[in-house]
Amino acid sequence: MSTESDSDKFVRFVKYLILLAIVIPLVIFWAFLELRFEALESEIQSLEPGGRDHARTELVELPWHPVQGQTLYVPAYSHVYHQDAKPRLLAVTLSVRNTDERNDIVVTRVDYFDSTGKRRRQLLEKPLRLAPLASTDFVIERKDTSGGSGASFIVQWTSGSLVNSPVVEAVMIDTDNMQGISFVRPARVLNESLDEVTEMGND
């Protein structure tokens, strides 16, 4: 009887060790994931649209007399049609990238228009200074259907010296269904006059 009891105790002890060998690593791994997710969430929040760091600074007025600038038209789509002309809603991200390695640029206007040409949103309240190679973005949520299939952005930027023109694009995406969709539309230059850009920047 004593031998069987010792054997049972030994089996229970082995099972206990195996359980600990499985549970403890899982707990440690779970704690690691929690910490990692919190760090990623904090990093993402700092980069969210509207968030500003040292490379993206809101200004009260232009820091210099502008010598270069453009007004850009960017086509966008808050939905596209598929199958039996059913609308498929899309999230829209407007990306503005300073491609110059040495000089800042200032984005002075970002407006969102619907298919009829009516302005739906003024996405920039103050001029936004972008450091060399810095970028910023503006998001129209998927649930915002006000733009329609013919939505667009008007973007204006300026600089105090001659610079490389920024890359400005609208990125449309939807992953709600089993089959995702995404595409990009580049900006088109409307004019390179500084009159409207300067006026906007000094408001």
PDB file of C-alpha atoms in Angstrom:
ATOM      1  CA  MET A   1       0.000   0.000   0.000  1.00  0.00           C
ATOM      2  CA  SER A   2       2.809   2.338   0.838  1.00  0.00           C
ATOM      3  CA  THR A   3       4.445   1.708  -2.589  1.00  0.00           C
ATOM      4  CA  GLU A   4       1.224   2.522  -4.455  1.00  0.00           C
ATOM      5  CA  SER A   5       0.756   5.687  -2.439  1.00  0.00           C
ATOM      6  CA  ASP A   6       4.289   6.831  -3.261  1.00  0.00           C
ATOM      7  CA  SER A   7       3.696   5.987  -6.895  1.00  0.00           C
ATOM      8  CA  ASP A   8       0.487   8.002  -6.974  1.00  0.00           C
ATOM      9  CA  LYS A   9       2.242  10.918  -5.345  1.00  0.00           C
ATOM     10  CA  PHE A  10       5.035  10.721  -7.881  1.00  0.00           C
ATOM     11  CA  VAL A  11       2.554  10.669 -10.793  1.00  0.00           C
ATOM     12  CA  ARG A  12       0.696  13.643  -9.356  1.00  0.00           C
ATOM     13  CA  PHE A  13       3.996  15.442  -8.867  1.00  0.00           C
ATOM     14  CA  VAL A  14       5.001  14.817 -12.491  1.00  0.00           C
ATOM     15  CA  LYS A  15       1.596  16.037 -13.704  1.00  0.00           C
ATOM     16  CA  TYR A  16       1.998  19.116 -11.555  1.00  0.00           C
ATOM     17  CA  LEU A  17       5.421  19.816 -13.028  1.00  0.00           C
ATOM     18  CA  ILE A  18       4.083  19.359 -16.568  1.00  0.00           C
ATOM     19  CA  LEU A  19       1.186  21.696 -15.802  1.00  0.00           C
ATOM     20  CA  LEU A  20       3.565  24.320 -14.457  1.00  0.00           C
ATOM     21  CA  ALA A  21       5.839  23.876 -17.469  1.00  0.00           C
ATOM     22  CA  ILE A  22       2.868  24.696 -19.713  1.00  0.00           C
ATOM     23  CA  VAL A  23       1.025  27.297 -17.661  1.00  0.00           C
ATOM     24  CA  ILE A  24       3.968  29.450 -16.574  1.00  0.00           C
ATOM     25  CA  PRO A  25       5.310  30.039 -20.129  1.00  0.00           C
ATOM     26  CA  LEU A  26       1.772  30.813 -21.291  1.00  0.00           C
ATOM     27  CA  VAL A  27       1.320  33.364 -18.512  1.00  0.00           C
ATOM     28  CA  ILE A  28       4.684  34.946 -19.302  1.00  0.00           C
ATOM     29  CA  PHE A  29       3.868  35.002 -23.023  1.00  0.00           C
ATOM     30  CA  TRP A  30       0.455  36.549 -22.354  1.00  0.00           C
ATOM     31  CA  ALA A  31       2.015  39.236 -20.146  1.00  0.00           C
ATOM     32  CA  PHE A  32       4.588  39.954 -22.880  1.00  0.00           C
ATOM     33  CA  LEU A  33       1.845  40.314 -25.494  1.00  0.00           C
ATOM     34  CA  GLU A  34      -0.119  42.650 -23.240  1.00  0.00           C
ATOM     35  CA  LEU A  35       2.889  44.885 -22.754  1.00  0.00           C
ATOM     36  CA  ARG A  36       3.699  44.778 -26.454  1.00  0.00           C
ATOM     37  CA  PHE A  37       0.128  45.653 -27.453  1.00  0.00           C
ATOM     38  CA  GLU A  38       0.098  48.563 -25.017  1.00  0.00           C
ATOM     39  CA  ALA A  39       3.364  49.853 -26.470  1.00  0.00           C
ATOM     40  CA  LEU A  40       2.058  49.502 -30.029  1.00  0.00           C
ATOM     41  CA  GLU A  41      -1.216  51.191 -29.120  1.00  0.00           C
ATOM     42  CA  SER A  42       0.660  54.102 -27.575  1.00  0.00           C
ATOM     43  CA  GLU A  43       2.870  54.388 -30.661  1.00  0.00           C
ATOM     44  CA  ILE A  44      -0.111  54.254 -33.020  1.00  0.00           C
ATOM     45  CA  GLN A  45      -1.989  56.898 -31.025  1.00  0.00           C
ATOM     46  CA  SER A  46       1.002  59.210 -31.298  1.00  0.00           C
ATOM     47  CA  LEU A  47       0.878  58.793 -35.082  1.00  0.00           C
ATOM     48  CA  GLU A  48      -2.899  59.055 -35.505  1.00  0.00           C
ATOM     49  CA  PRO A  49      -4.294  61.615 -37.950  1.00  0.00           C
ATOM     50  CA  GLY A  50      -4.412  64.945 -36.187  1.00  0.00           C
ATOM     51  CA  GLY A  51      -1.527  63.929 -33.897  1.00  0.00           C
ATOM     52  CA  ARG A  52       1.502  66.203 -34.201  1.00  0.00           C
ATOM     53  CA  ASP A  53       5.117  65.570 -33.268  1.00  0.00           C
ATOM     54  CA  HIS A  54       8.272  67.611 -33.788  1.00  0.00           C
ATOM     55  CA  ALA A  55       8.189  66.906 -37.536  1.00  0.00           C
ATOM     56  CA  ARG A  56       4.591  68.120 -37.934  1.00  0.00           C
ATOM     57  CA  THR A  57       3.949  71.496 -36.383  1.00  0.00           C
ATOM     58  CA  GLU A  58       0.883  73.722 -36.547  1.00  0.00           C
ATOM     59  CA  LEU A  59       1.697  77.361 -37.258  1.00  0.00           C
ATOM     60  CA  VAL A  60      -0.083  80.641 -36.636  1.00  0.00           C
ATOM     61  CA  GLU A  61       1.428  82.215 -39.743  1.00  0.00           C
ATOM     62  CA  LEU A  62       3.930  81.395 -42.446  1.00  0.00           C
ATOM     63  CA  PRO A  63       7.523  81.485 -41.136  1.00  0.00           C
ATOM     64  CA  TRP A  64       8.920  82.966 -44.350  1.00  0.00           C
ATOM     65  CA  HIS A  65       7.947  84.674 -47.567  1.00  0.00           C
ATOM     66  CA  PRO A  66       6.815  81.884 -49.917  1.00  0.00           C
ATOM     67  CA  VAL A  67       8.819  81.388 -53.086  1.00  0.00           C
ATOM     68  CA  GLN A  68       7.236  78.150 -54.278  1.00  0.00           C
ATOM     69  CA  GLY A  69       3.851  76.486 -53.933  1.00  0.00           C
ATOM     70  CA  GLN A  70       1.047  74.598 -55.626  1.00  0.00           C
ATOM     71  CA  THR A  71      -2.681  73.982 -55.538  1.00  0.00           C
ATOM     72  CA  LEU A  72      -3.427  70.285 -56.006  1.00  0.00           C
ATOM     73  CA  TYR A  73      -6.554  68.329 -56.905  1.00  0.00           C
ATOM     74  CA  VAL A  74      -6.713  64.807 -55.474  1.00  0.00           C
ATOM     75  CA  PRO A  75      -9.493  62.465 -56.665  1.00  0.00           C
ATOM     76  CA  ALA A  76     -11.028  60.268 -53.957  1.00  0.00           C
ATOM     77  CA  TYR A  77     -13.849  57.760 -53.627  1.00  0.00           C
ATOM     78  CA  SER A  78     -15.896  57.254 -50.466  1.00  0.00           C
ATOM     79  CA  HIS A  79     -17.527  54.382 -52.355  1.00  0.00           C
ATOM     80  CA  VAL A  80     -17.282  52.484 -55.619  1.00  0.00           C
ATOM     81  CA  TYR A  81     -19.920  50.393 -57.337  1.00  0.00           C
ATOM     82  CA  HIS A  82     -19.802  46.612 -57.735  1.00  0.00           C
ATOM     83  CA  GLN A  83     -22.024  43.744 -58.851  1.00  0.00           C
ATOM     84  CA  ASP A  84     -25.534  45.127 -59.471  1.00  0.00           C
ATOM     85  CA  ALA A  85     -24.402  48.740 -59.036  1.00  0.00           C
ATOM     86  CA  LYS A  86     -24.254  48.286 -55.274  1.00  0.00           C
ATOM     87  CA  PRO A  87     -22.071  50.848 -53.485  1.00  0.00           C
ATOM     88  CA  ARG A  88     -19.058  49.508 -51.609  1.00  0.00           C
ATOM     89  CA  LEU A  89     -17.945  51.883 -48.868  1.00  0.00           C
ATOM     90  CA  LEU A  90     -14.269  52.786 -48.590  1.00  0.00           C
ATOM     91  CA  ALA A  91     -12.041  54.420 -46.022  1.00  0.00           C
ATOM     92  CA  VAL A  92     -10.019  57.256 -47.560  1.00  0.00           C
ATOM     93  CA  THR A  93      -6.571  58.365 -46.417  1.00  0.00           C
ATOM     94  CA  LEU A  94      -5.035  61.508 -47.860  1.00  0.00           C
ATOM     95  CA  SER A  95      -1.246  61.284 -47.572  1.00  0.00           C
ATOM     96  CA  VAL A  96       0.990  64.359 -47.879  1.00  0.00           C
ATOM     97  CA  ARG A  97       4.743  63.677 -47.971  1.00  0.00           C
ATOM     98  CA  ASN A  98       7.541  66.214 -48.012  1.00  0.00           C
ATOM     99  CA  THR A  99      10.073  64.713 -50.426  1.00  0.00           C
ATOM    100  CA  ASP A 100      12.760  67.338 -49.848  1.00  0.00           C
ATOM    101  CA  GLU A 101      15.726  66.191 -47.759  1.00  0.00           C
ATOM    102  CA  ARG A 102      16.792  69.643 -46.559  1.00  0.00           C
ATOM    103  CA  ASN A 103      13.842  72.015 -46.432  1.00  0.00           C
ATOM    104  CA  ASP A 104      10.490  72.308 -44.702  1.00  0.00           C
ATOM    105  CA  ILE A 105       7.232  72.830 -46.524  1.00  0.00           C
ATOM    106  CA  VAL A 106       3.985  74.205 -45.139  1.00  0.00           C
ATOM    107  CA  VAL A 107       0.584  72.748 -46.019  1.00  0.00           C
ATOM    108  CA  THR A 108      -1.852  75.661 -45.938  1.00  0.00           C
ATOM    109  CA  ARG A 109      -5.124  74.093 -47.077  1.00  0.00           C
ATOM    110  CA  VAL A 110      -6.781  70.675 -47.075  1.00  0.00           C
ATOM    111  CA  ASP A 111     -10.471  70.655 -48.042  1.00  0.00           C
ATOM    112  CA  TYR A 112     -12.738  67.692 -48.781  1.00  0.00           C
ATOM    113  CA  PHE A 113     -15.418  68.016 -51.497  1.00  0.00           C
ATOM    114  CA  ASP A 114     -18.328  65.793 -52.496  1.00  0.00           C
ATOM    115  CA  SER A 115     -19.428  64.654 -55.959  1.00  0.00           C
ATOM    116  CA  THR A 116     -21.398  67.858 -56.533  1.00  0.00           C
ATOM    117  CA  GLY A 117     -18.383  70.067 -55.809  1.00  0.00           C
ATOM    118  CA  LYS A 118     -19.649  71.162 -52.396  1.00  0.00           C
ATOM    119  CA  ARG A 119     -17.056  71.460 -49.655  1.00  0.00           C
ATOM    120  CA  ARG A 120     -17.860  68.977 -46.924  1.00  0.00           C
ATOM    121  CA  ARG A 121     -14.933  69.465 -44.592  1.00  0.00           C
ATOM    122  CA  GLN A 122     -12.093  71.846 -43.900  1.00  0.00           C
ATOM    123  CA  LEU A 123      -9.496  69.410 -42.592  1.00  0.00           C
ATOM    124  CA  LEU A 124      -6.802  71.921 -41.731  1.00  0.00           C
ATOM    125  CA  GLU A 125      -7.429  74.778 -39.306  1.00  0.00           C
ATOM    126  CA  LYS A 126      -3.887  76.169 -39.242  1.00  0.00           C
ATOM    127  CA  PRO A 127      -0.899  75.928 -41.592  1.00  0.00           C
ATOM    128  CA  LEU A 128       0.949  72.675 -40.989  1.00  0.00           C
ATOM    129  CA  ARG A 129       4.732  72.651 -41.208  1.00  0.00           C
ATOM    130  CA  LEU A 130       6.340  69.416 -42.430  1.00  0.00           C
ATOM    131  CA  ALA A 131      10.019  68.820 -41.718  1.00  0.00           C
ATOM    132  CA  PRO A 132      12.298  67.342 -44.406  1.00  0.00           C
ATOM    133  CA  LEU A 133      10.978  63.904 -45.463  1.00  0.00           C
ATOM    134  CA  ALA A 134       8.147  64.159 -42.928  1.00  0.00           C
ATOM    135  CA  SER A 135       4.587  63.216 -43.803  1.00  0.00           C
ATOM    136  CA  THR A 136       1.082  63.644 -42.508  1.00  0.00           C
ATOM    137  CA  ASP A 137      -2.316  62.216 -43.354  1.00  0.00           C
ATOM    138  CA  PHE A 138      -6.015  62.946 -43.106  1.00  0.00           C
ATOM    139  CA  VAL A 139      -8.654  60.231 -42.871  1.00  0.00           C
ATOM    140  CA  ILE A 140     -12.241  60.111 -44.095  1.00  0.00           C
ATOM    141  CA  GLU A 141     -13.841  57.213 -42.258  1.00  0.00           C
ATOM    142  CA  ARG A 142     -15.583  54.419 -44.107  1.00  0.00           C
ATOM    143  CA  LYS A 143     -18.910  55.319 -42.526  1.00  0.00           C
ATOM    144  CA  ASP A 144     -18.687  58.874 -43.883  1.00  0.00           C
ATOM    145  CA  THR A 145     -20.573  58.612 -47.178  1.00  0.00           C
ATOM    146  CA  SER A 146     -20.907  62.355 -47.753  1.00  0.00           C
ATOM    147  CA  GLY A 147     -18.231  62.491 -50.461  1.00  0.00           C
ATOM    148  CA  GLY A 148     -19.697  59.949 -52.836  1.00  0.00           C
ATOM    149  CA  SER A 149     -17.976  58.236 -55.733  1.00  0.00           C
ATOM    150  CA  GLY A 150     -16.697  61.559 -57.094  1.00  0.00           C
ATOM    151  CA  ALA A 151     -15.200  63.010 -53.923  1.00  0.00           C
ATOM    152  CA  SER A 152     -11.992  65.040 -54.008  1.00  0.00           C
ATOM    153  CA  PHE A 153      -9.475  67.013 -51.970  1.00  0.00           C
ATOM    154  CA  ILE A 154      -7.969  70.391 -52.658  1.00  0.00           C
ATOM    155  CA  VAL A 155      -4.505  70.689 -51.134  1.00  0.00           C
ATOM    156  CA  GLN A 156      -2.271  73.742 -51.075  1.00  0.00           C
ATOM    157  CA  TRP A 157       1.329  73.913 -49.963  1.00  0.00           C
ATOM    158  CA  THR A 158       4.137  76.443 -50.000  1.00  0.00           C
ATOM    159  CA  SER A 159       7.827  76.738 -49.139  1.00  0.00           C
ATOM    160  CA  GLY A 160      10.372  79.415 -48.362  1.00  0.00           C
ATOM    161  CA  SER A 161      12.914  78.037 -50.818  1.00  0.00           C
ATOM    162  CA  LEU A 162      12.963  75.926 -53.929  1.00  0.00           C
ATOM    163  CA  VAL A 163      12.136  72.332 -52.965  1.00  0.00           C
ATOM    164  CA  ASN A 164      11.120  69.021 -54.461  1.00  0.00           C
ATOM    165  CA  SER A 165       7.375  68.894 -54.914  1.00  0.00           C
ATOM    166  CA  PRO A 166       5.626  66.784 -52.256  1.00  0.00           C
ATOM    167  CA  VAL A 167       3.965  63.468 -53.028  1.00  0.00           C
ATOM    168  CA  VAL A 168       0.229  63.751 -52.369  1.00  0.00           C
ATOM    169  CA  GLU A 169      -2.039  60.715 -52.785  1.00  0.00           C
ATOM    170  CA  ALA A 170      -5.443  59.427 -51.782  1.00  0.00           C
ATOM    171  CA  VAL A 171      -5.505  55.802 -50.640  1.00  0.00           C
ATOM    172  CA  MET A 172      -8.859  53.987 -50.679  1.00  0.00           C
ATOM    173  CA  ILE A 173      -9.316  50.677 -48.883  1.00  0.00           C
ATOM    174  CA  ASP A 174     -11.985  48.286 -47.642  1.00  0.00           C
ATOM    175  CA  THR A 175     -11.338  44.972 -45.889  1.00  0.00           C
ATOM    176  CA  ASP A 176     -14.798  44.476 -44.441  1.00  0.00           C
ATOM    177  CA  ASN A 177     -15.691  41.574 -46.733  1.00  0.00           C
ATOM    178  CA  MET A 178     -13.830  38.375 -47.556  1.00  0.00           C
ATOM    179  CA  GLN A 179     -12.422  40.045 -50.667  1.00  0.00           C
ATOM    180  CA  GLY A 180     -10.621  43.301 -49.899  1.00  0.00           C
ATOM    181  CA  ILE A 181     -10.086  46.236 -52.220  1.00  0.00           C
ATOM    182  CA  SER A 182      -7.514  49.030 -52.245  1.00  0.00           C
ATOM    183  CA  PHE A 183      -6.185  51.539 -54.757  1.00  0.00           C
ATOM    184  CA  VAL A 184      -4.309  54.836 -54.891  1.00  0.00           C
ATOM    185  CA  ARG A 185      -4.993  58.043 -56.796  1.00  0.00           C
ATOM    186  CA  PRO A 186      -2.226  60.667 -57.169  1.00  0.00           C
ATOM    187  CA  ALA A 187      -2.689  64.423 -56.986  1.00  0.00           C
ATOM    188  CA  ARG A 188      -2.884  66.611 -60.075  1.00  0.00           C
ATOM    189  CA  VAL A 189      -1.449  70.128 -60.172  1.00  0.00           C
ATOM    190  CA  LEU A 190      -4.123  72.787 -60.792  1.00  0.00           C
ATOM    191  CA  ASN A 191      -1.830  75.770 -60.642  1.00  0.00           C
ATOM    192  CA  GLU A 192       1.466  76.976 -59.224  1.00  0.00           C
ATOM    193  CA  SER A 193       0.335  80.449 -58.297  1.00  0.00           C
ATOM    194  CA  LEU A 194       1.290  81.623 -54.804  1.00  0.00           C
ATOM    195  CA  ASP A 195      -1.569  84.132 -54.474  1.00  0.00           C
ATOM    196  CA  GLU A 196      -4.174  81.808 -52.933  1.00  0.00           C
ATOM    197  CA  VAL A 197      -1.572  79.883 -50.946  1.00  0.00           C
ATOM    198  CA  THR A 198      -0.150  83.056 -49.406  1.00  0.00           C
ATOM    199  CA  GLU A 199      -3.610  84.386 -48.604  1.00  0.00           C
ATOM    200  CA  MET A 200      -4.579  81.158 -46.862  1.00  0.00           C
ATOM    201  CA  GLY A 201      -1.371  81.029 -44.894  1.00  0.00           C
ATOM    202  CA  ASN A 202      -1.794  84.564 -43.568  1.00  0.00           C
ATOM    203  CA  ASP A 203      -5.421  84.188 -42.435  1.00  0.00           C
TER     204      ASP A 203
END
